[in-house]
Amino acid sequence: MKPDFKIVGHRGFKSKYPENTIVSFLAAMDFGVDSIEFDVRLTKDRQLVVTHDHTVDRCSNGEGLVRDFLFEDIRKLDFGGWKDSKFAGTQIPTLEETLDAILGKDPNFPLLVELKEDDDECTKRVYDMCLKYNVLEHGLMLSFHPRQLQLLRSWNPDIYLQGFPDRYIKVPQPPEAFNGLYNKTCLWTTDAKPEEIKFYHDKGVAVDLCPVDNEEQLEIAIPLDVDSITTNAPDVIYPLLRQRGLR
Ligand code: G3P
Ligand code: CA
């Protein structure tokens, strides 16, 4: 890992809190992660909500596609009790509530805002919201949908964008992927190789490694020249880093 590597809290503090909820984000900040990543989706009435999966099944007490729920109905679901009864009653947050909560605590806190929808109008609204909250001064936007990154780049030559290698996505990266479209990419810990990290660095593209949640994954990460690591378990990783003099 680079000497100044950063630590990204994946969906907040995912191992101990219900992912992609305000309580998870605030806990990750309190723990001291350098930045927080979260996922944005659309409801049926096109409200911007923060959740990872395309269904509500895994992370709530409901069933069905996020995009089939009206906002007022998805808000009735419990997005916390599945993780632990002490989180029962936690609601799915909107993008605006997420930004208010995190940036209300620290206006300069770096965020990684992932566009889960391949939807131009959604991307524009998320982008506008990020501008309104100054997210792009310190953070980045990312997506598995190259078209959305191309749109963002067409609107803003200076925005910091994260993409993914071809093998992780359904639509191949456009030719300009390594010529100004992406500033950063993300490799899975299971298949990151030094040659590939060098390939990206030679093109000026930073590299994140995800996930780094335990000692075995940290031992893979340490010798690699990555710019950041993404963790679900900061409570496990920080003590291991401290033992090694890396934090
Ligand atoms: O930044 C990496 C990560 O957020 C992408 O994977 O599936 O958690 O959205 P996923
Ligand atoms: Ca994500």
XYZ file of N, CA and C and ligand atoms in Angstrom:
752
model
N 0.850 -1.175 0.000
C 0.000 0.000 0.000
C 0.894 1.235 0.000
N 0.470 2.279 -0.676
C 1.264 3.506 -0.703
C 1.373 4.066 0.716
N 2.456 4.780 1.027
C 2.624 5.288 2.401
C 1.439 6.136 2.856
N 0.812 6.850 1.926
C -0.319 7.717 2.304
C -1.669 7.101 1.919
N -1.729 5.769 1.920
C -2.978 5.108 1.500
C -4.160 5.547 2.377
N -5.325 5.576 1.741
C -6.548 5.975 2.450
C -7.420 4.751 2.711
N -8.301 4.893 3.707
C -9.213 3.797 4.063
C -10.657 4.240 3.819
N -11.339 3.465 2.963
C -12.723 3.767 2.594
C -13.660 2.870 3.407
N -14.626 3.472 4.056
C -15.651 2.698 4.774
C -16.757 2.297 3.813
N -16.828 0.999 3.508
C -17.748 0.494 2.483
C -19.173 0.435 3.007
N -20.045 1.206 2.394
C -21.450 1.315 2.821
C -21.521 1.760 4.294
N -20.517 2.520 4.700
C -20.424 2.965 6.092
C -19.574 1.993 6.878
N -20.142 1.436 7.930
C -19.455 0.477 8.807
C -20.263 -0.813 8.691
N -20.086 -1.484 7.533
C -21.010 -2.549 7.124
C -20.999 -3.767 8.048
N -19.833 -4.086 8.634
C -19.768 -5.329 9.415
C -20.598 -5.248 10.703
N -20.733 -4.053 11.256
C -21.371 -3.926 12.577
C -22.704 -3.187 12.557
N -22.993 -2.491 11.446
C -24.196 -1.649 11.372
C -24.950 -1.987 10.089
N -26.230 -1.660 10.021
C -26.953 -1.935 8.782
C -26.407 -1.061 7.647
N -25.895 -1.714 6.630
C -25.188 -1.009 5.553
C -26.040 0.076 4.910
N -25.349 1.111 4.424
C -26.031 2.193 3.690
C -27.173 2.832 4.477
N -26.949 3.000 5.791
C -27.925 3.755 6.591
C -27.162 4.853 7.339
N -27.914 5.809 7.837
C -27.275 6.939 8.526
C -26.470 6.455 9.732
N -27.017 5.505 10.473
C -26.309 5.022 11.673
C -24.985 4.368 11.288
N -24.967 3.714 10.148
C -23.737 3.083 9.652
C -22.715 4.146 9.217
N -23.184 5.181 8.559
C -22.269 6.239 8.096
C -21.662 6.986 9.286
N -22.508 7.333 10.249
C -21.993 8.110 11.385
C -21.031 7.269 12.229
N -21.320 5.969 12.339
C -20.418 5.086 13.097
C -19.061 4.990 12.397
N -19.073 4.911 11.080
C -17.804 4.838 10.331
C -17.002 6.121 10.529
N -17.691 7.247 10.500
C -16.986 8.531 10.734
C -16.403 8.559 12.136
N -17.217 8.164 13.117
C -16.739 8.164 14.505
C -15.541 7.238 14.673
N -15.529 6.159 13.899
C -14.416 5.214 14.019
C -13.131 5.803 13.433
N -13.288 6.715 12.468
C -12.101 7.385 11.923
C -11.703 6.992 10.517
N -12.629 6.386 9.749
C -12.277 6.086 8.356
C -12.015 7.399 7.618
N -11.252 7.288 6.525
C -10.890 8.489 5.766
C -12.002 8.952 4.839
N -12.857 8.029 4.424
C -13.940 8.381 3.505
C -15.019 7.304 3.598
N -16.177 7.622 3.017
C -17.297 6.672 3.050
C -17.844 6.494 1.649
N -18.130 5.230 1.310
C -18.743 4.895 0.027
C -20.190 4.503 0.276
N -21.090 4.917 -0.648
C -22.483 4.466 -0.580
C -23.086 4.422 -1.966
N -24.272 3.787 -2.062
C -24.895 3.446 -3.346
C -26.240 4.163 -3.501
N -26.482 4.711 -4.682
C -27.717 5.462 -4.914
C -28.597 4.730 -5.929
N -29.872 4.601 -5.579
C -30.874 3.994 -6.480
C -32.121 4.867 -6.547
N -33.004 4.500 -7.481
C -34.258 5.214 -7.687
C -35.438 4.370 -7.222
N -36.418 5.035 -6.587
C -37.695 4.369 -6.327
C -38.595 4.523 -7.561
N -39.784 3.913 -7.477
C -40.742 3.976 -8.590
C -41.103 5.425 -8.947
N -41.223 6.260 -7.915
C -41.531 7.673 -8.162
C -40.255 8.516 -8.216
N -39.165 7.849 -8.542
C -37.896 8.479 -8.883
C -37.313 9.336 -7.749
N -37.510 8.861 -6.530
C -36.805 9.473 -5.402
C -35.435 8.816 -5.298
N -34.437 9.587 -4.906
C -33.064 9.081 -4.790
C -32.870 8.498 -3.397
N -32.680 7.185 -3.341
C -32.481 6.520 -2.050
C -31.129 5.813 -2.041
N -30.658 5.522 -0.834
C -29.325 4.944 -0.671
C -29.472 3.488 -0.234
N -29.146 2.604 -1.155
C -29.176 1.174 -0.875
C -28.381 0.458 -1.969
N -27.839 -0.702 -1.661
C -26.971 -1.373 -2.618
C -27.712 -2.265 -3.604
N -28.516 -3.190 -3.082
C -29.104 -4.218 -3.956
C -30.244 -3.647 -4.797
N -30.560 -4.340 -5.892
C -31.695 -3.889 -6.706
C -33.025 -4.318 -6.083
N -32.978 -5.223 -5.107
C -34.191 -5.568 -4.348
C -34.016 -5.129 -2.895
N -35.139 -5.102 -2.186
C -35.090 -4.747 -0.760
C -34.941 -5.988 0.116
N -34.886 -7.162 -0.508
C -35.016 -8.427 0.225
C -33.942 -8.641 1.306
N -32.676 -8.428 0.944
C -31.593 -8.757 1.874
C -31.517 -7.760 3.040
N -31.765 -6.507 2.775
C -31.486 -5.467 3.777
C -32.732 -4.836 4.390
N -33.873 -5.469 4.239
C -35.063 -4.931 4.899
C -36.008 -6.087 5.231
N -37.147 -5.735 5.809
C -38.168 -6.754 6.106
C -39.195 -6.849 4.973
N -38.883 -6.256 3.810
C -39.792 -6.321 2.673
C -39.265 -7.223 1.576
N -39.993 -7.215 0.481
C -39.612 -8.017 -0.694
C -39.922 -7.227 -1.934
N -39.087 -7.385 -2.945
C -39.384 -6.765 -4.230
C -38.279 -5.834 -4.685
N -38.453 -5.347 -5.907
C -37.464 -4.453 -6.498
C -37.579 -3.055 -5.897
N -36.441 -2.426 -5.643
C -36.446 -1.041 -5.147
C -37.256 -0.172 -6.103
N -37.077 -0.394 -7.400
C -37.727 0.481 -8.384
C -39.245 0.230 -8.496
N -39.747 -0.797 -7.828
C -41.198 -1.022 -7.815
C -41.883 -0.396 -6.596
N -41.101 0.168 -5.690
C -41.667 0.791 -4.481
C -41.826 2.294 -4.670
N -43.000 2.806 -4.283
C -43.122 4.249 -4.104
C -42.292 4.631 -2.883
N -41.803 5.849 -2.887
C -40.964 6.296 -1.769
C -41.689 6.130 -0.426
N -42.953 6.528 -0.392
C -43.674 6.454 0.894
C -43.804 5.013 1.370
N -43.785 4.059 0.445
C -43.893 2.652 0.853
C -42.533 2.070 1.255
N -41.488 2.430 0.531
C -40.164 1.880 0.905
C -39.738 2.437 2.270
N -40.224 3.623 2.595
C -39.896 4.225 3.888
C -40.572 3.496 5.056
N -41.597 2.722 4.739
C -42.280 1.981 5.815
C -41.497 0.720 6.192
N -40.550 0.329 5.342
C -39.788 -0.900 5.612
C -38.721 -0.644 6.668
N -38.336 -1.719 7.325
C -37.297 -1.670 8.355
C -35.966 -2.088 7.715
N -35.063 -1.148 7.566
C -33.763 -1.422 6.959
C -32.670 -1.659 8.005
N -33.073 -1.886 9.280
C -32.074 -2.099 10.311
C -32.204 -3.404 11.074
N -33.448 -3.851 11.272
C -33.688 -5.020 12.125
C -33.057 -6.301 11.615
N -32.849 -6.413 10.304
C -32.228 -7.613 9.735
C -30.792 -7.779 10.257
N -30.155 -6.661 10.582
C -28.758 -6.720 11.039
C -28.693 -7.051 12.527
N -29.549 -6.364 13.288
C -29.607 -6.597 14.734
C -30.876 -5.915 15.241
N -31.506 -6.545 16.226
C -32.774 -5.987 16.720
C -32.580 -4.567 17.269
N -31.345 -4.243 17.699
C -31.135 -2.891 18.247
C -31.246 -1.818 17.163
N -31.193 -2.240 15.871
C -31.332 -1.267 14.781
C -32.738 -1.269 14.173
N -33.663 -1.994 14.800
C -35.019 -2.087 14.251
C -35.626 -0.697 14.085
N -36.311 -0.498 12.980
C -36.961 0.788 12.714
C -36.124 1.740 11.886
N -34.897 1.331 11.559
C -34.047 2.188 10.730
C -34.640 2.300 9.324
N -34.767 3.523 8.822
C -35.344 3.713 7.487
C -34.260 3.778 6.427
N -34.659 3.456 5.209
C -33.764 3.673 4.079
C -33.554 5.188 3.962
N -32.305 5.654 3.839
C -32.119 7.103 3.738
C -32.233 7.599 2.296
N -32.627 8.854 2.157
C -32.527 9.496 0.844
C -31.082 9.952 0.653
N -30.758 10.302 -0.589
C -29.420 10.856 -0.849
C -29.244 12.139 -0.044
N -30.267 12.966 -0.048
C -30.166 14.254 0.643
C -29.952 14.059 2.152
N -30.683 13.141 2.747
C -30.500 12.878 4.176
C -29.085 12.364 4.464
N -28.587 11.537 3.562
C -27.232 10.999 3.731
C -26.202 12.124 3.715
N -26.349 13.007 2.737
C -25.391 14.121 2.636
C -25.542 15.071 3.823
N -26.786 15.311 4.231
C -27.002 16.175 5.401
C -26.335 15.583 6.644
N -26.488 14.276 6.826
C -25.961 13.636 8.045
C -24.435 13.644 8.054
N -23.842 13.233 6.949
C -22.378 13.116 6.929
C -21.725 14.505 6.874
N -22.204 15.311 5.942
C -21.546 16.613 5.755
C -21.981 17.622 6.816
N -23.100 17.322 7.505
C -23.479 18.147 8.653
C -22.491 17.940 9.797
N -21.886 16.778 9.836
C -20.892 16.446 10.876
C -19.514 16.958 10.472
N -19.198 16.816 9.189
C -17.917 17.309 8.666
C -18.122 17.724 7.208
N -18.220 19.004 6.944
C -18.549 19.472 5.589
C -17.521 19.065 4.531
N -16.304 18.737 4.962
C -15.259 18.379 3.996
C -15.007 16.879 3.927
N -15.898 16.091 4.511
C -15.636 14.650 4.566
C -15.690 14.040 3.165
N -14.658 13.278 2.765
C -14.633 12.707 1.408
C -15.638 11.565 1.233
N -16.404 11.652 0.167
C -17.433 10.652 -0.123
C -17.202 10.012 -1.481
N -17.596 8.738 -1.567
C -17.596 8.018 -2.848
C -19.055 7.689 -3.140
N -19.614 8.367 -4.116
C -21.047 8.260 -4.406
C -21.222 7.356 -5.627
N -21.777 6.166 -5.390
C -21.911 5.214 -6.506
C -23.289 5.293 -7.147
N -23.290 5.390 -8.468
C -24.519 5.391 -9.265
C -24.849 3.953 -9.622
N -25.854 3.394 -8.954
C -26.251 2.021 -9.275
C -27.171 1.976 -10.491
N -27.795 3.116 -10.812
C -28.722 3.145 -11.943
C -27.987 3.564 -13.222
N -28.317 2.886 -14.317
C -27.804 3.319 -15.626
C -28.878 4.223 -16.233
N -29.005 5.416 -15.676
C -30.150 6.279 -15.953
C -29.633 7.723 -16.000
N -29.700 8.315 -17.190
C -29.071 9.627 -17.390
C -29.669 10.705 -16.487
N -30.987 10.688 -16.355
C -31.639 11.730 -15.559
C -31.281 11.573 -14.080
N -31.197 10.331 -13.643
C -30.781 10.059 -12.261
C -29.361 10.580 -12.041
N -28.489 10.269 -12.974
C -27.097 10.723 -12.844
C -27.037 12.242 -12.736
N -27.838 12.930 -13.570
C -27.827 14.406 -13.529
C -28.290 14.907 -12.162
N -29.312 14.269 -11.604
C -29.812 14.725 -10.309
C -28.804 14.452 -9.193
N -28.162 13.282 -9.263
C -27.151 12.981 -8.237
C -25.973 13.958 -8.375
N -25.583 14.196 -9.609
C -24.484 15.138 -9.869
C -24.827 16.530 -9.323
N -26.036 16.999 -9.622
C -26.449 18.332 -9.148
C -26.452 18.386 -7.625
N -26.897 17.310 -7.016
C -26.916 17.258 -5.548
C -25.472 17.286 -5.006
N -24.596 16.568 -5.671
C -23.185 16.556 -5.245
C -22.580 17.957 -5.385
N -22.955 18.654 -6.441
C -22.458 20.028 -6.604
C -22.983 20.909 -5.473
N -24.289 20.767 -5.204
C -24.921 21.594 -4.168
C -24.230 21.410 -2.820
N -23.814 20.176 -2.533
C -23.199 19.867 -1.229
C -21.667 19.903 -1.269
N -21.110 20.352 -2.405
C -19.641 20.413 -2.544
C -18.957 19.063 -2.388
N -19.673 17.989 -2.689
C -19.099 16.645 -2.561
C -17.876 16.495 -3.458
N -17.918 17.163 -4.606
C -16.884 16.909 -5.612
C -15.572 17.625 -5.305
N -15.589 18.491 -4.284
C -14.340 19.135 -3.854
C -13.395 18.111 -3.223
N -13.987 17.137 -2.538
C -13.159 16.196 -1.759
C -13.416 14.740 -2.140
N -14.497 14.481 -2.841
C -14.895 13.098 -3.081
C -14.936 12.749 -4.551
N -15.606 11.635 -4.854
C -15.670 11.177 -6.241
C -17.021 10.531 -6.499
N -17.287 10.326 -7.783
C -18.461 9.549 -8.178
C -17.962 8.310 -8.901
N -18.659 7.211 -8.718
C -18.237 5.960 -9.333
C -19.441 5.219 -9.871
N -19.149 4.303 -10.810
C -20.236 3.494 -11.354
C -19.668 2.297 -12.109
N -20.486 1.245 -12.148
C -20.188 0.107 -13.029
C -20.747 0.373 -14.428
N -21.393 1.519 -14.626
C -22.001 1.849 -15.917
C -21.146 2.904 -16.627
N -20.312 2.483 -17.582
C -19.422 3.455 -18.231
C -20.159 4.639 -18.862
N -21.377 4.389 -19.372
C -22.124 5.491 -20.000
C -22.350 6.644 -19.014
N -22.608 6.295 -17.764
C -22.875 7.345 -16.779
C -21.589 8.120 -16.455
N -20.461 7.412 -16.469
C -19.193 8.106 -16.234
C -18.862 9.003 -17.425
N -19.175 8.523 -18.639
C -18.949 9.366 -19.825
C -19.786 10.647 -19.753
N -21.043 10.497 -19.332
C -21.910 11.675 -19.199
C -21.321 12.664 -18.199
N -20.936 12.128 -17.036
C -20.374 12.997 -15.998
C -19.138 13.719 -16.522
N -18.298 12.980 -17.239
C -17.082 13.612 -17.776
C -17.441 14.688 -18.790
N -18.496 14.442 -19.583
C -18.889 15.450 -20.580
C -19.409 16.720 -19.891
N -19.968 16.571 -18.708
C -20.467 17.742 -17.983
C -19.363 18.449 -17.217
N -18.328 17.697 -16.865
C -17.324 18.257 -15.957
C -15.956 17.613 -16.209
N -15.050 18.352 -16.866
C -13.735 17.762 -17.154
C -12.896 17.535 -15.907
N -13.279 18.161 -14.801
C -12.431 18.099 -13.601
C -12.911 17.115 -12.541
N -14.117 16.553 -12.713
C -14.659 15.666 -11.691
C -13.781 14.413 -11.553
N -13.641 13.929 -10.314
C -12.840 12.728 -10.040
C -13.765 11.516 -10.146
N -13.456 10.611 -11.056
C -14.349 9.481 -11.347
C -13.652 8.145 -11.134
N -14.417 7.199 -10.610
C -13.902 5.837 -10.459
C -14.708 4.875 -11.315
N -13.974 4.083 -12.097
C -14.605 3.032 -12.881
C -14.129 1.669 -12.404
N -14.368 0.656 -13.229
C -13.988 -0.722 -12.891
C -13.424 -1.400 -14.133
N -12.577 -2.416 -13.939
C -12.054 -3.151 -15.099
C -13.175 -3.840 -15.880
N -12.898 -4.060 -17.155
C -13.873 -4.721 -18.047
C -14.465 -5.994 -17.453
N -13.621 -6.779 -16.805
C -14.096 -8.095 -16.357
C -15.110 -7.994 -15.214
N -15.270 -6.804 -14.635
C -16.242 -6.630 -13.557
C -17.565 -6.044 -14.051
N -17.609 -5.656 -15.304
C -18.800 -4.928 -15.764
C -19.370 -5.577 -17.024
N -20.655 -5.267 -17.306
C -21.330 -5.889 -18.446
C -21.010 -5.162 -19.746
N -20.842 -3.849 -19.665
C -20.557 -3.048 -20.866
C -19.064 -2.734 -20.862
N -18.346 -3.070 -21.931
C -16.904 -2.807 -21.926
C -16.600 -1.320 -21.766
N -15.454 -1.069 -21.183
C -15.044 0.315 -21.002
C -14.842 0.982 -22.349
N -15.214 2.249 -22.465
C -14.987 2.974 -23.718
C -13.502 3.232 -23.919
N -13.094 3.518 -25.170
C -11.666 3.690 -25.449
C -11.013 4.760 -24.586
N -11.782 5.776 -24.205
C -11.166 6.864 -23.430
C -11.037 6.538 -21.947
N -11.361 5.268 -21.590
C -11.302 4.891 -20.167
C -9.963 5.263 -19.547
N -8.896 5.088 -20.299
C -7.560 5.374 -19.744
C -6.993 6.662 -20.309
N -7.856 7.480 -20.860
C -7.382 8.735 -21.443
C -8.252 9.878 -20.912
N -8.381 9.917 -19.624
C -9.076 11.035 -19.007
C -10.471 10.730 -18.505
N -11.028 9.566 -18.826
C -12.376 9.284 -18.321
C -12.323 8.886 -16.847
N -11.452 7.928 -16.542
C -11.365 7.461 -15.150
C -10.143 8.069 -14.467
N -10.315 8.459 -13.220
C -9.172 8.853 -12.393
C -8.742 7.723 -11.483
N -9.672 6.772 -11.281
C -9.401 5.721 -10.309
C -10.138 4.466 -10.744
N -9.610 3.310 -10.365
C -10.330 2.066 -10.581
C -10.300 1.263 -9.277
N -10.987 0.157 -9.278
C -11.092 -0.652 -8.064
C -10.881 -2.110 -8.455
N -9.942 -2.767 -7.789
C -9.679 -4.191 -8.047
C -10.116 -5.002 -6.843
N -10.654 -6.177 -7.117
C -11.020 -7.071 -6.022
C -9.737 -7.645 -5.426
N -9.720 -7.800 -4.140
C -8.551 -8.324 -3.428
C -8.192 -9.718 -3.945
N -9.197 -10.455 -4.398
C -8.963 -11.827 -4.854
C -8.172 -11.898 -6.156
N -8.185 -10.842 -6.959
C -7.475 -10.999 -8.236
C -6.585 -9.811 -8.612
N -6.236 -8.987 -7.630
C -5.343 -7.862 -7.920
C -3.910 -8.360 -8.102
N -3.270 -7.898 -9.163
C -1.887 -8.296 -9.450
C -1.019 -7.037 -9.580
N 0.251 -7.125 -9.126
C 1.120 -5.938 -9.216
C 1.202 -5.376 -10.634
N 1.240 -6.257 -11.659
C 1.374 -5.772 -13.050
C 0.170 -4.933 -13.432
N -0.999 -5.359 -13.005
C -2.198 -4.593 -13.383
C -2.233 -3.245 -12.650
N -1.801 -3.249 -11.406
C -1.767 -1.981 -10.657
C -0.784 -1.022 -11.339
N 0.356 -1.558 -11.780
C 1.327 -0.717 -12.493
C 0.733 -0.207 -13.805
N 0.006 -1.080 -14.512
C -0.649 -0.682 -15.765
C -1.513 0.557 -15.534
N -2.312 0.543 -14.471
C -3.178 1.695 -14.187
C -2.358 2.920 -13.776
N -1.391 2.698 -12.896
C -0.597 3.843 -12.442
C 0.143 4.497 -13.601
N 0.640 3.686 -14.539
C 1.347 4.256 -15.700
C 0.423 5.149 -16.528
N -0.879 4.898 -16.426
C -1.852 5.712 -17.161
C -2.434 6.827 -16.289
N -1.886 6.984 -15.103
C -2.353 8.052 -14.214
C -3.632 7.724 -13.483
N -3.987 6.430 -13.439
C -5.224 6.009 -12.789
C -4.888 5.404 -11.420
N -5.479 5.958 -10.367
C -5.254 5.426 -9.016
C -6.001 4.104 -8.852
N -5.597 3.330 -7.838
C -6.174 1.989 -7.657
C -6.618 1.788 -6.204
N -7.869 1.327 -6.085
C -8.406 0.915 -4.785
C -8.448 -0.613 -4.740
N -8.307 -1.167 -3.551
C -8.412 -2.613 -3.365
C -9.601 -2.897 -2.451
N -10.474 -3.815 -2.880
C -11.724 -4.066 -2.143
C -12.079 -5.547 -2.199
N -12.478 -6.191 -1.111
C -12.490 -5.657 0.242
C -11.216 -6.029 0.991
N -10.929 -5.273 2.052
C -9.847 -5.637 2.969
C -10.490 -5.668 4.357
N -10.897 -6.866 4.752
C -11.729 -7.015 5.953
C -11.090 -7.864 7.044
N -9.969 -8.515 6.728
C -9.374 -9.412 7.717
C -7.865 -9.487 7.492
N -7.182 -10.248 8.348
C -5.724 -10.281 8.301
C -5.225 -10.855 6.973
N -5.896 -11.892 6.505
C -5.476 -12.526 5.253
C -5.550 -11.527 4.094
N -6.627 -10.778 4.034
C -6.774 -9.798 2.946
C -5.803 -8.634 3.133
N -5.537 -8.267 4.394
C -4.576 -7.184 4.634
C -3.173 -7.606 4.207
N -2.833 -8.872 4.435
C -1.505 -9.351 4.026
C -1.364 -9.352 2.497
N -2.478 -9.532 1.807
C -2.448 -9.404 0.340
C -2.257 -7.933 -0.044
N -2.948 -7.051 0.688
C -2.944 -5.632 0.328
C -1.601 -4.951 0.581
N -0.963 -5.280 1.703
C 0.220 -4.523 2.138
C 1.307 -4.442 1.057
N 1.685 -5.549 0.416
C 2.760 -5.428 -0.584
C 2.319 -4.779 -1.897
N 1.024 -4.633 -2.101
C 0.543 -4.048 -3.360
C 0.598 -2.517 -3.268
N 0.885 -1.891 -4.420
C 1.104 -0.448 -4.451
C -0.220 0.307 -4.649
N -1.212 -0.021 -3.825
C -2.539 0.584 -4.042
C -2.672 1.917 -3.290
N -3.550 2.750 -3.799
C -3.749 4.092 -3.250
C -4.736 4.096 -2.087
N -5.648 3.128 -2.091
C -6.624 3.044 -1.000
C -7.075 1.605 -0.852
N -7.633 1.342 0.343
C -8.292 0.056 0.568
C -9.716 0.346 1.026
N -10.631 -0.508 0.601
C -12.029 -0.377 1.002
C -12.342 -1.494 1.983
N -12.883 -1.106 3.126
C -13.152 -2.118 4.150
C -14.600 -2.068 4.627
N -15.101 -3.257 4.929
C -16.398 -3.392 5.610
C -16.212 -3.429 7.117
N -14.968 -3.632 7.544
C -14.696 -3.916 8.957
C -13.539 -3.058 9.473
N -13.751 -1.766 9.624
C -12.661 -0.926 10.152
C -12.232 -1.349 11.550
N -13.144 -1.934 12.330
C -12.804 -2.358 13.697
C -11.794 -3.491 13.694
N -11.742 -4.261 12.609
C -10.745 -5.338 12.475
C -9.456 -4.780 11.864
N -9.598 -3.950 10.859
C -8.436 -3.521 10.072
C -7.573 -2.492 10.798
N -8.179 -1.545 11.499
C -7.355 -0.515 12.158
C -6.400 -1.107 13.193
N -6.843 -2.010 14.076
C -5.868 -2.595 15.020
C -4.747 -3.350 14.308
N -5.086 -4.053 13.230
C -4.049 -4.786 12.483
C -3.055 -3.808 11.858
N -3.561 -2.680 11.365
C -2.673 -1.667 10.783
C -1.781 -1.056 11.868
N -2.375 -0.802 13.026
C -1.594 -0.199 14.113
C -0.483 -1.143 14.566
N -0.812 -2.436 14.639
C 0.216 -3.436 15.028
C 1.410 -3.376 14.084
N 1.131 -3.032 12.816
C 2.182 -3.007 11.803
C 2.763 -1.615 11.590
N 2.362 -0.665 12.417
C 2.879 0.704 12.302
C 2.358 1.412 11.063
N 1.224 0.970 10.551
C 0.703 1.571 9.318
C -0.435 2.557 9.590
N -0.785 2.758 10.839
C -1.757 3.762 11.252
C -1.420 4.221 12.665
O -15.958 0.830 -4.573
C -16.153 -0.527 -4.627
C -17.542 -1.018 -4.338
O -18.399 -0.062 -3.818
C -18.173 -1.664 -5.491
O -18.853 -2.794 -5.185
O -20.890 -4.089 -5.113
O -20.170 -2.877 -3.121
O -21.103 -1.648 -5.025
P -20.326 -2.845 -4.576
Ca -20.861 0.386 -3.931
